[in-house]
XYZ file of C-alpha atoms in Angstrom:
127
model
C 37.368 86.203 177.611
C 38.983 82.228 177.283
C 40.355 82.982 173.776
C 41.154 78.580 173.698
C 40.342 76.795 170.093
C 40.569 72.332 171.660
C 41.311 69.984 168.842
C 42.508 73.114 165.943
C 45.772 72.952 165.054
C 48.298 76.242 165.448
C 47.929 77.491 162.312
C 43.763 77.431 162.864
C 44.243 78.516 166.529
C 46.700 81.866 165.073
C 44.122 82.673 163.086
C 41.207 82.449 165.111
C 43.256 84.587 167.458
C 43.565 87.164 165.129
C 40.340 87.342 163.325
C 38.911 86.929 167.161
C 40.850 90.768 167.798
C 39.557 92.516 164.718
C 35.420 91.288 164.915
C 36.650 92.666 169.302
C 37.571 96.047 168.008
C 35.213 96.063 164.602
C 32.425 95.971 167.440
C 33.792 98.104 170.126
C 34.054 95.351 172.435
C 36.922 96.754 174.322
C 35.787 94.482 177.834
C 37.101 91.581 176.250
C 39.511 92.739 174.224
C 40.971 93.813 176.897
C 40.932 90.572 178.040
C 42.523 89.360 175.606
C 45.741 91.559 175.433
C 48.491 91.624 178.310
C 48.728 93.839 180.793
C 52.602 94.809 179.752
C 51.183 94.195 175.842
C 53.165 96.710 173.795
C 52.181 97.748 170.401
C 54.141 99.582 167.296
C 52.645 101.319 164.391
C 54.159 103.678 161.233
C 53.647 106.591 164.841
C 55.597 104.502 167.408
C 55.908 102.519 170.294
C 52.781 102.348 172.713
C 52.096 101.028 176.188
C 48.707 98.934 176.954
C 46.188 101.809 177.191
C 47.897 103.862 174.439
C 46.956 101.049 172.612
C 43.169 100.787 173.303
C 42.762 104.397 173.191
C 43.868 104.007 169.237
C 42.036 100.623 168.263
C 38.720 102.738 169.670
C 39.828 106.241 167.154
C 40.759 104.076 164.522
C 37.061 102.998 163.245
C 38.249 99.770 161.492
C 36.165 98.567 158.746
C 36.708 95.523 156.381
C 39.394 93.648 157.081
C 41.152 90.698 154.679
C 44.015 88.022 155.796
C 46.670 86.521 154.053
C 49.645 84.467 154.163
C 50.198 83.613 157.958
C 53.475 81.803 159.280
C 53.299 80.481 162.568
C 56.211 79.759 164.996
C 55.605 78.025 168.891
C 58.349 78.590 170.699
C 57.713 77.370 174.815
C 55.116 79.338 176.189
C 55.026 82.582 172.921
C 52.955 81.619 169.827
C 54.471 83.615 166.884
C 52.393 84.862 164.261
C 53.292 86.973 161.255
C 50.655 87.822 158.530
C 49.545 90.225 155.860
C 46.552 92.587 156.791
C 44.311 94.838 154.314
C 42.395 97.021 156.503
C 39.321 99.982 155.832
C 41.366 102.106 159.082
C 42.585 105.487 160.936
C 44.977 106.316 162.696
C 45.430 109.867 164.464
C 43.023 110.445 162.210
C 44.127 110.008 159.175
C 43.211 107.171 156.680
C 45.805 105.004 156.143
C 46.344 102.691 152.680
C 44.127 99.536 152.388
C 46.851 97.846 150.412
C 48.245 94.500 152.275
C 50.762 95.470 155.139
C 52.815 92.794 157.089
C 52.074 91.996 160.541
C 53.332 90.899 163.603
C 51.493 89.839 167.151
C 52.984 87.860 169.921
C 50.747 85.865 172.466
C 51.738 84.051 175.171
C 49.834 82.014 176.851
C 48.176 82.108 180.245
C 46.630 78.557 182.066
C 44.277 77.374 178.574
C 44.353 80.930 177.303
C 46.256 83.223 175.115
C 46.921 86.416 176.078
C 48.839 89.432 172.891
C 51.816 90.047 174.408
C 53.136 92.146 171.675
C 52.226 93.587 168.120
C 53.646 95.307 164.790
C 51.866 97.400 163.001
C 53.762 97.627 159.789
C 51.350 99.993 157.696
C 51.836 103.000 156.168
C 50.675 106.300 157.486
């Protein structure tokens, strides 16, 4: 999957990356999602840290429903795009329904050629 958005501003590109990731999870499009995630990607949730394989397993079980975003902050450091934002979602972790209040998130994307791949993601939602 080529996640590039020619002609967009840095903030627009960041929003589209996050919206695309969510849409792929909601659509159960795991093959496309896996292409967005670096093999070295790490995830941190309230349950601890995990690698890409474990994170995909969690995403498959989360039953992601409605999602809302707000307050994007975006910086670029060389080939890395750092995105912090607040997210409200109907989701589950470990079979437990999480609160739907907005919670902070942080993702780091690295440019690989003309596309971006997520190399780190933090979910600060409390179980």
